[in-house]
Coordinates of C-alpha atoms and ligand atoms in Angstrom, one line a residue:
X1 CA -57.5 32.8 11.8
X2 CA -55.6 35.9 12.5
X3 CA -53.0 34.2 14.6
X4 CA -51.6 32.6 11.5
X5 CA -50.7 35.8 9.9
X6 CA -46.9 35.4 10.2
X7 CA -46.8 32.1 8.4
X8 CA -44.5 32.2 5.4
X9 CA -45.3 30.6 2.1
X10 CA -44.0 31.0 -1.4
X11 CA -45.8 33.3 -3.8
X12 CA -48.2 31.5 -6.1
X13 CA -48.4 33.4 -9.3
X14 CA -49.9 30.4 -11.0
X15 CA -52.7 29.6 -8.5
X16 CA -55.5 30.8 -10.8
X17 CA -54.0 28.8 -13.7
X18 CA -53.8 25.7 -11.4
X19 CA -57.5 26.0 -10.7
X20 CA -58.2 26.4 -14.4
X21 CA -56.1 23.3 -15.1
X22 CA -58.2 21.3 -12.6
X23 CA -61.3 22.4 -14.6
X24 CA -59.6 21.3 -17.9
X25 CA -58.7 17.9 -16.4
X26 CA -62.3 17.4 -15.3
X27 CA -63.8 18.8 -18.5
X28 CA -62.4 15.9 -20.5
X29 CA -64.9 13.7 -18.7
X30 CA -67.8 15.9 -19.7
X31 CA -69.5 16.8 -23.1
X32 CA -69.8 20.6 -22.5
X33 CA -69.2 23.1 -25.3
X34 CA -65.7 24.6 -25.2
X35 CA -67.1 28.1 -25.2
X36 CA -69.2 27.4 -22.2
X37 CA -66.2 25.8 -20.4
X38 CA -64.2 29.0 -21.1
X39 CA -67.0 31.1 -19.6
X40 CA -67.2 28.8 -16.5
X41 CA -63.4 29.3 -16.0
X42 CA -63.2 33.0 -16.6
X43 CA -63.2 35.5 -13.7
X44 CA -66.1 37.8 -14.6
X45 CA -65.3 40.9 -12.6
X46 CA -62.0 42.0 -11.1
X47 CA -62.1 45.1 -9.0
X48 CA -58.6 46.3 -7.8
X49 CA -58.6 49.5 -5.9
X50 CA -56.4 51.6 -3.6
X51 CA -57.2 53.9 -0.8
X52 CA -55.2 55.9 1.7
X53 CA -55.3 55.7 5.5
X54 CA -53.5 58.0 7.9
X55 CA -50.9 56.1 9.9
X56 CA -49.1 58.3 12.5
X57 CA -48.1 61.5 10.7
X58 CA -48.1 60.1 7.2
X59 CA -50.5 58.4 4.8
X60 CA -50.3 54.8 3.6
X61 CA -51.9 53.5 0.4
X62 CA -53.8 50.2 0.9
X63 CA -54.1 47.8 -2.0
X64 CA -57.4 45.9 -2.1
X65 CA -59.5 43.6 -4.3
X66 CA -62.9 42.1 -4.7
X67 CA -63.2 39.6 -7.4
X68 CA -66.5 38.0 -8.6
X69 CA -65.6 34.9 -10.5
X70 CA -69.0 33.7 -11.6
X71 CA -72.5 35.1 -11.9
X72 CA -74.2 31.9 -13.0
X73 CA -76.0 32.4 -9.6
X74 CA -76.6 35.5 -7.5
X75 CA -75.4 36.7 -5.1
X76 CA -71.7 35.8 -5.4
X77 CA -70.1 34.7 -2.1
X78 CA -66.7 34.4 -0.5
X79 CA -64.5 35.6 2.3
X80 CA -62.1 38.6 2.6
X81 CA -58.5 37.8 3.2
X82 CA -56.4 40.2 5.2
X83 CA -52.7 39.4 4.5
X84 CA -49.5 41.0 3.3
X85 CA -49.2 38.2 0.8
X86 CA -52.5 38.9 -1.0
X87 CA -52.2 39.4 -4.7
X88 CA -54.5 39.4 -7.7
X89 CA -53.7 35.9 -8.9
X90 CA -54.4 34.5 -5.4
X91 CA -57.8 36.4 -5.1
X92 CA -58.8 35.2 -8.6
X93 CA -58.0 31.6 -7.7
X94 CA -59.8 31.7 -4.4
X95 CA -62.8 33.3 -6.0
X96 CA -62.9 30.6 -8.6
X97 CA -62.6 27.9 -5.9
X98 CA -65.6 29.5 -4.2
X99 CA -67.7 29.0 -7.4
X100 CA -66.8 25.3 -7.6
X101 CA -67.2 24.8 -3.9
X102 CA -70.7 26.3 -3.8
X103 CA -71.7 24.2 -6.7
X104 CA -70.5 20.9 -5.3
X105 CA -72.2 21.3 -2.0
X106 CA -75.4 22.8 -3.6
X107 CA -75.1 26.2 -2.0
X108 CA -76.9 28.6 -4.5
X109 CA -74.2 31.2 -4.9
X110 CA -71.6 32.3 -7.5
X111 CA -68.0 32.5 -6.3
X112 CA -66.1 35.6 -5.1
X113 CA -63.2 36.6 -2.9
X114 CA -61.8 39.7 -1.4
X115 CA -58.3 40.7 -0.3
X116 CA -56.8 43.6 1.6
X117 CA -53.0 43.6 1.4
X118 CA -52.0 44.3 5.0
X119 CA -50.6 42.4 7.9
X120 CA -53.3 43.1 10.5
X121 CA -50.8 42.8 13.3
X122 CA -49.2 46.1 12.2
X123 CA -52.4 48.1 12.7
X124 CA -54.3 49.2 15.7
X125 CA -57.9 48.1 16.1
X126 CA -59.0 51.6 15.2
X127 CA -56.9 51.5 12.0
X128 CA -58.3 48.1 11.1
X129 CA -61.8 49.5 11.5
X130 CA -61.0 52.5 9.3
X131 CA -59.6 50.2 6.6
X132 CA -62.5 47.8 6.8
X133 CA -65.1 50.5 6.7
X134 CA -63.4 52.3 3.8
X135 CA -63.0 49.0 1.9
X136 CA -66.8 48.5 2.3
X137 CA -67.6 51.9 1.1
X138 CA -65.5 51.3 -2.0
X139 CA -67.4 48.1 -2.6
X140 CA -70.7 49.9 -2.2
X141 CA -69.7 52.6 -4.6
X142 CA -69.0 50.1 -7.3
X143 CA -72.0 47.8 -6.5
X144 CA -69.7 45.0 -5.3
X145 CA -71.6 44.2 -2.2
X146 CA -75.2 43.6 -1.3
X147 CA -77.6 40.8 -0.1
X148 CA -78.5 40.0 -3.7
X149 CA -75.1 41.1 -5.3
X150 CA -72.0 39.9 -3.5
X151 CA -71.9 38.7 0.1
X152 CA -68.4 38.7 1.9
X153 CA -67.5 36.5 4.8
X154 CA -64.4 35.9 7.0
X155 CA -61.3 34.4 5.6
X156 CA -57.6 34.2 6.6
X157 CA -56.9 37.2 8.9
X158 CA -60.5 38.3 9.3
X159 CA -63.3 37.3 11.6
X160 CA -66.5 38.3 13.3
X161 CA -65.2 41.8 14.3
X162 CA -64.5 42.8 10.7
X163 CA -67.8 41.4 9.5
X164 CA -69.6 43.6 12.1
X165 CA -67.9 46.7 10.7
X166 CA -68.9 45.7 7.2
X167 CA -72.5 45.1 8.2
X168 CA -72.7 48.3 10.1
X169 CA -71.2 50.4 7.2
X170 CA -73.5 48.8 4.6
X171 CA -76.5 49.3 6.8
X172 CA -75.7 52.9 7.5
X173 CA -75.4 53.6 3.7
X174 CA -78.6 51.7 3.0
X175 CA -80.8 52.9 5.7
X176 CA -84.4 51.6 5.5
X177 CA -83.3 48.5 3.5
X178 CA -84.9 45.6 5.2
X179 CA -82.4 43.0 4.0
X180 CA -79.2 45.0 4.6
X181 CA -77.8 42.7 7.2
X182 CA -77.7 39.8 4.7
X183 CA -74.9 41.8 2.9
X184 CA -72.2 39.8 4.9
X185 CA -72.0 36.6 6.8
X186 CA -69.9 35.4 9.7
X187 CA -71.2 38.1 11.9
X188 CA -71.3 37.6 15.7
X189 CA -74.4 35.9 17.0
X190 CA -75.4 39.0 18.9
X191 CA -75.2 41.0 15.7
X192 CA -77.5 38.9 13.5
X193 CA -75.0 36.0 12.9
X194 CA -76.0 32.4 13.3
X195 CA -75.2 29.8 15.9
X196 CA -72.4 27.5 14.8
X197 CA -70.9 29.6 12.0
X198 CA -67.5 30.2 13.6
X199 CA -66.8 26.5 14.0
X200 CA -68.5 25.4 10.8
X201 CA -65.5 25.1 8.5
X202 CA -63.6 22.9 11.0
X203 CA -66.6 20.9 11.9
X204 CA -67.2 20.3 8.1
X205 CA -63.6 19.1 7.7
X206 CA -64.2 16.6 10.6
X207 CA -67.4 15.3 8.9
X208 CA -65.6 15.1 5.6
X209 CA -62.8 13.0 7.1
X210 CA -65.3 10.8 9.0
X211 CA -67.2 10.1 5.8
X212 CA -64.0 9.3 3.9
X213 CA -62.8 6.8 6.5
X214 CA -66.2 5.2 6.8
X215 CA -66.0 3.5 3.4
X216 CA -64.4 0.1 4.1
X217 CA -63.7 -0.6 0.4
X218 CA -61.6 2.6 0.1
X219 CA -59.8 2.1 3.4
X220 CA -58.9 -1.4 2.5
X221 CA -57.1 -0.1 -0.6
X222 CA -54.9 2.2 1.4
X223 CA -54.3 -0.2 4.3
X224 CA -56.4 1.6 6.9
X225 CA -59.2 0.3 9.1
X226 CA -62.6 2.0 8.9
X227 CA -63.7 4.7 11.4
X228 CA -62.0 7.6 13.1
X229 CA -61.2 5.7 16.3
X230 CA -57.5 5.4 16.7
X231 CA -56.6 7.4 13.6
X232 CA -53.5 9.6 14.0
X233 CA -53.9 13.1 12.7
X234 CA -51.5 16.0 12.1
X235 CA -53.1 19.4 11.7
X236 CA -51.3 22.4 10.2
X237 CA -52.6 25.7 11.4
X238 CA -54.1 26.5 14.8
X239 CA -56.4 29.3 13.5
X240 CA -60.1 29.0 13.3
X241 CA -60.2 26.2 10.7
X242 CA -57.3 24.2 12.1
X243 CA -58.3 24.5 15.7
X244 CA -61.9 23.4 15.1
X245 CA -60.9 20.6 12.7
X246 CA -58.6 19.2 15.5
X247 CA -61.3 19.7 18.2
X248 CA -64.1 17.9 16.3
X249 CA -61.8 15.2 15.0
X250 CA -60.9 14.4 18.6
X251 CA -64.5 14.5 19.6
X252 CA -65.3 12.0 16.8
X253 CA -62.6 9.6 18.2
X254 CA -59.4 10.5 16.4
X255 CA -56.0 11.3 18.0
X256 CA -54.2 14.5 17.1
X257 CA -50.5 13.6 17.2
X258 CA -49.0 16.7 15.5
X259 CA -49.7 20.4 15.4
X260 CA -47.8 22.7 13.0
X261 CA -47.8 26.5 13.3
X262 CA -45.9 29.2 11.5
X263 CA -43.0 29.2 14.1
X264 CA -42.6 25.5 14.5
X265 CA -44.3 22.1 15.0
X266 CA -44.9 19.7 17.9
X267 CA -45.5 16.0 17.9
X268 CA -46.6 13.3 20.4
X269 CA -47.4 9.8 19.1
X270 CA -49.8 9.2 22.1
X271 CA -51.8 12.3 21.3
X272 CA -51.8 16.0 22.1
X273 CA -54.4 17.8 24.2
X274 CA -55.3 20.6 21.8
X275 CA -57.0 22.8 24.4
X276 CA -53.9 22.5 26.6
X277 CA -51.6 23.5 23.7
X278 CA -53.8 26.5 22.9
X279 CA -53.6 27.5 26.6
X280 CA -49.8 27.1 26.5
X281 CA -49.5 29.2 23.4
X282 CA -51.6 32.0 24.9
X283 CA -49.3 32.1 27.9
X284 CA -46.0 31.9 26.0
X285 CA -46.8 33.1 22.5
X286 CA -45.6 29.9 20.8
X287 CA -46.4 26.2 20.7
X288 CA -42.6 25.5 20.9
X289 CA -41.3 24.5 24.3
X290 CA -44.6 22.6 25.1
X291 CA -43.3 20.0 27.6
X292 CA -45.9 17.3 26.8
X293 CA -44.6 17.0 23.2
X294 CA -42.2 14.2 22.4
X295 CA -40.6 16.1 19.6
X296 CA -40.6 19.6 18.3
X297 CA -39.4 21.2 15.0
X298 CA -38.3 24.7 14.5
X299 CA -38.9 24.2 10.8
X300 CA -42.7 23.9 10.8
X301 CA -42.8 22.0 7.5
X302 CA -40.9 19.1 9.1
X303 CA -44.0 18.6 11.3
X304 CA -46.0 17.7 8.2
X305 CA -43.7 14.8 7.5
X306 CA -44.1 12.9 10.8
X307 CA -45.9 9.6 11.1
X308 CA -49.7 9.8 10.9
X309 CA -52.7 8.4 9.0
X310 CA -54.3 11.7 8.1
X311 CA -52.8 15.2 7.4
X312 CA -55.1 18.2 7.6
X313 CA -53.4 21.3 6.1
X314 CA -55.5 24.1 7.4
X315 CA -53.3 27.2 7.0
X316 CA -52.5 28.5 3.5
X317 CA -52.0 27.4 -0.1
X318 CA -48.8 25.7 -1.4
X319 CA -47.8 23.8 1.7
X320 CA -47.5 20.4 0.1
X321 CA -45.3 20.7 -3.0
X322 CA -43.2 18.5 -5.2
X323 CA -40.3 19.2 -2.8
X324 CA -41.9 17.6 0.2
X325 CA -44.7 15.3 -1.0
X326 CA -42.6 12.2 -1.1
X327 CA -41.8 12.6 2.6
X328 CA -45.5 12.9 3.7
X329 CA -46.4 9.7 5.6
X330 CA -50.2 10.3 5.8
X331 CA -52.4 8.2 3.6
X332 CA -55.1 10.8 3.5
X333 CA -54.8 14.6 3.0
X334 CA -57.9 16.5 4.0
X335 CA -57.5 20.0 2.6
X336 CA -58.9 22.4 5.3
X337 CA -57.2 25.3 3.6
X338 CA -57.8 26.4 0.0
X339 CA -55.1 25.1 -2.4
X340 CA -52.7 23.6 0.2
X341 CA -51.4 20.9 -2.2
X342 CA -49.9 22.0 -5.6
X343 CA -51.3 20.1 -8.6
X344 CA -48.0 18.3 -9.2
X345 CA -47.8 17.2 -5.5
X346 CA -51.4 16.1 -5.5
X347 CA -50.9 14.0 -8.6
X348 CA -47.8 12.3 -7.1
X349 CA -49.7 11.7 -3.8
X350 CA -52.7 10.1 -5.5
X351 CA -50.5 8.1 -7.9
X352 CA -48.8 6.7 -4.8
X353 CA -52.2 5.4 -3.6
X354 CA -53.1 8.3 -1.2
X355 CA -56.5 9.9 -1.0
X356 CA -56.9 13.7 -1.1
X357 CA -60.2 15.1 0.2
X358 CA -60.2 18.2 -2.0
X359 CA -60.4 21.7 -0.5
X360 CA -63.5 22.7 -2.5
X361 CA -65.5 20.1 -0.7
X362 CA -63.5 19.6 2.6
X363 CA -63.7 23.2 3.7
X364 CA -67.2 23.9 2.3
X365 CA -68.7 23.8 5.8
X366 CA -68.0 27.5 6.3
X367 CA -69.9 28.7 3.2
X368 CA -72.7 26.2 3.9
X369 CA -73.4 27.7 7.3
X370 CA -73.0 31.2 5.7
X371 CA -75.8 30.2 3.4
X372 CA -77.9 29.4 6.5
X373 CA -77.0 32.8 8.0
X374 CA -78.0 34.6 4.8
X375 CA -81.3 32.8 4.8
X376 CA -81.8 33.7 8.5
X377 CA -81.1 37.4 7.8
X378 CA -83.5 37.4 4.8
X379 CA -86.3 35.7 6.8
X380 CA -85.7 37.9 9.8
X381 CA -86.3 35.1 12.2
X382 CA -83.9 32.7 14.0
X383 CA -84.1 29.0 13.0
X384 CA -86.3 27.1 15.5
X385 CA -88.1 30.2 16.8
X386 CA -91.5 29.3 15.4
X387 CA -91.5 25.6 15.9
X388 CA -89.2 24.6 18.8
X389 CA -91.9 24.8 21.5
X390 CA -94.6 23.3 19.2
X391 CA -92.2 20.4 18.4
X392 CA -91.5 19.8 22.1
X393 CA -95.2 19.9 23.0
X394 CA -96.0 17.4 20.2
X395 CA -93.2 15.1 21.3
X396 CA -94.4 15.2 24.9
X397 CA -97.9 14.4 23.8
X398 CA -96.7 11.4 21.8
X399 CA -94.6 10.2 24.8
X400 CA -97.6 10.5 27.2
X401 CA -99.8 8.6 24.8
X402 CA -97.2 5.8 24.3
X403 CA -96.5 5.6 28.1
X404 CA -100.2 5.3 29.0
X405 CA -101.0 2.8 26.2
X406 CA -98.0 0.6 26.8
X407 CA -97.6 1.0 30.6
X408 CA -93.8 1.6 30.0
X409 CA -92.4 4.6 31.9
X410 CA -89.3 6.4 30.5
X411 CA -86.8 8.0 32.8
X412 CA -86.7 11.8 33.0
X413 CA -83.4 11.8 31.0
X414 CA -85.0 9.6 28.3
X415 CA -88.1 11.9 28.2
X416 CA -85.8 15.0 27.9
X417 CA -84.0 13.5 24.9
X418 CA -87.1 12.3 23.0
X419 CA -89.2 15.3 23.9
X420 CA -86.7 18.0 22.9
X421 CA -87.4 20.5 20.1
X422 CA -84.5 21.6 17.9
X423 CA -82.5 24.7 18.7
X424 CA -80.9 26.9 16.0
X425 CA -77.5 25.3 16.7
X426 CA -78.9 21.8 16.3
X427 CA -80.6 22.7 13.0
X428 CA -77.5 24.4 11.7
X429 CA -75.3 21.3 12.6
X430 CA -77.9 19.0 11.1
X431 CA -77.9 21.0 7.8
X432 CA -74.1 21.1 7.9
X433 CA -73.7 17.4 8.5
X434 CA -76.2 16.4 5.9
X435 CA -74.5 18.6 3.3
X436 CA -71.1 17.1 4.1
X437 CA -72.3 13.5 4.1
X438 CA -74.4 13.8 0.9
X439 CA -71.7 15.7 -1.0
X440 CA -69.0 13.2 -0.1
X441 CA -70.9 10.4 -1.6
X442 CA -72.0 12.4 -4.6
X443 CA -68.3 13.1 -5.4
X444 CA -67.3 9.5 -4.7
X445 CA -70.0 8.2 -6.9
X446 CA -68.9 10.4 -9.8
X447 CA -65.4 9.1 -9.3
X448 CA -66.4 5.5 -9.2
X449 CA -68.6 5.8 -12.3
X450 CA -65.5 6.0 -14.4
X451 CA -62.2 4.2 -13.5
X452 CA -60.3 6.8 -15.6
X453 CA -61.2 9.6 -13.2
X454 CA -58.0 9.9 -11.2
X455 CA -59.1 11.6 -8.0
X456 CA -61.9 12.9 -5.8
X457 CA -60.8 16.4 -6.8
X458 CA -61.4 15.7 -10.5
X459 CA -64.7 14.1 -9.6
X460 CA -65.7 17.1 -7.5
X461 CA -64.8 19.4 -10.4
X462 CA -66.9 17.3 -12.8
X463 CA -69.9 17.6 -10.5
X464 CA -69.4 21.3 -10.1
X465 CA -69.0 22.0 -13.8
X466 CA -72.1 20.0 -14.6
X467 CA -74.2 22.0 -12.1
X468 CA -72.8 25.4 -13.3
X469 CA -73.5 24.4 -16.9
X470 CA -77.1 23.6 -16.0
X471 CA -77.4 27.0 -14.4
X472 CA -76.1 28.8 -17.5
X473 CA -78.6 26.8 -19.5
X474 CA -81.4 27.7 -17.2
X475 CA -80.5 31.3 -17.4
X476 CA -80.9 30.9 -21.2
X477 CA -77.3 32.1 -21.7
X478 CA -76.3 28.8 -23.4
X479 CA -78.5 26.7 -25.6
Ligands
LIG501 N1 -63.8 32.1 3.5 C1 -64.5 30.9 3.6 C2 -64.2 30.0 2.4 O1 -63.2 30.1 1.9 C3 -66.0 31.2 3.8 C4 -66.7 31.8 2.7 C5 -68.2 32.2 3.0 O2 -68.7 31.9 4.0 O3 -68.7 33.0 2.1 O4 -64.9 29.1 2.1

């Protein structure tokens, strides 16, 4: 996601309050004790720290945070954001969203988030390594990281490289600890990561959109046909989440007509070849000037307002606001980013008949596969390692028996498909798809159970609050 670091967005000092407001809106539809609801909303631990790094001949003081929002389950979980715009309110809000996100997709973690207030583009790789390792040491000193305590992951501006540095630092400081590598997820595959983690968030967004457009009753209400085939999509952000959302939505049959980046947007009603656009940007440094686009916009936000069925904001928070929501032509907003639609804009959009697939569900694919990576690290064995060959042998035995008893011979291609045992990537994708499909219908069913529930977001918060409340009760903290 680091290529989005220059994107500009307005400061959001009320982001945490916005998330609390969503909880309050949802809580009206529950019977939970007010004190318990206040505990659910509160940010449990806020760790703000500063440390120096040497830059050239002088020192620079770096501001950093790790915030654990809820300990109703351990460990807590959430990414680390590297951005100049990071502030405490934002990290609190994002940590809170992680709590509700994990709850709604049944990932057994509390929520957390980290932030390092730097623009990574202004630092050398060696400096970024120093910053990341020092950040990790500070977390270790204060017990804010560990496989059973708090497990970071990538977020905006960070990726596999940073996660490797964190894992290595933690392991060095915990030598002999068998589970040390489960202290962070989103690691490269070669360094105890898991197949499919990098693309998981975007793939999850694509599954979420596919589920939403598969419900004929809901599509009829907004005047769309069912299915992704022929659906026109605009994606904001060509970082990890945006790129993979676009890629998998195209694979599932949709047409990406618009792409918006920090320096501008491009549009082609007949569809854009996302791989080709990425190649062009690599060569020229920008998506602007791409000759196969019909239109381009220097003001990136204009790109969001072009004709399409579905808008996928996959960059940063506060992108769809009261100022531009009336001009959004999409009927569905699928929130790949966290908090891209302000509460007022979301209310207006839904009131106008639109559907918002809320962030806490739509982008939960990342943390879902992080959960699988954590399990892999704790079990010290790759998924499929024990049973893949056994499964293949059993399948071949069944095939042989069927062929000899029926006299029907399958082609080698058919035998290969039926006989195959599952690889780690296939198991991860199956777990991811199952999570996204089940959770969508769980949220939709909550919404449909009460006509007063205004949106999928409120329904998702109701589901999350109920699950967190049960955890507190199970912990014996609440009667
Ligand atoms: N940063 C991602 C998110 O916001 C992933 C978090 C994780 O995998 O722990 O969901």
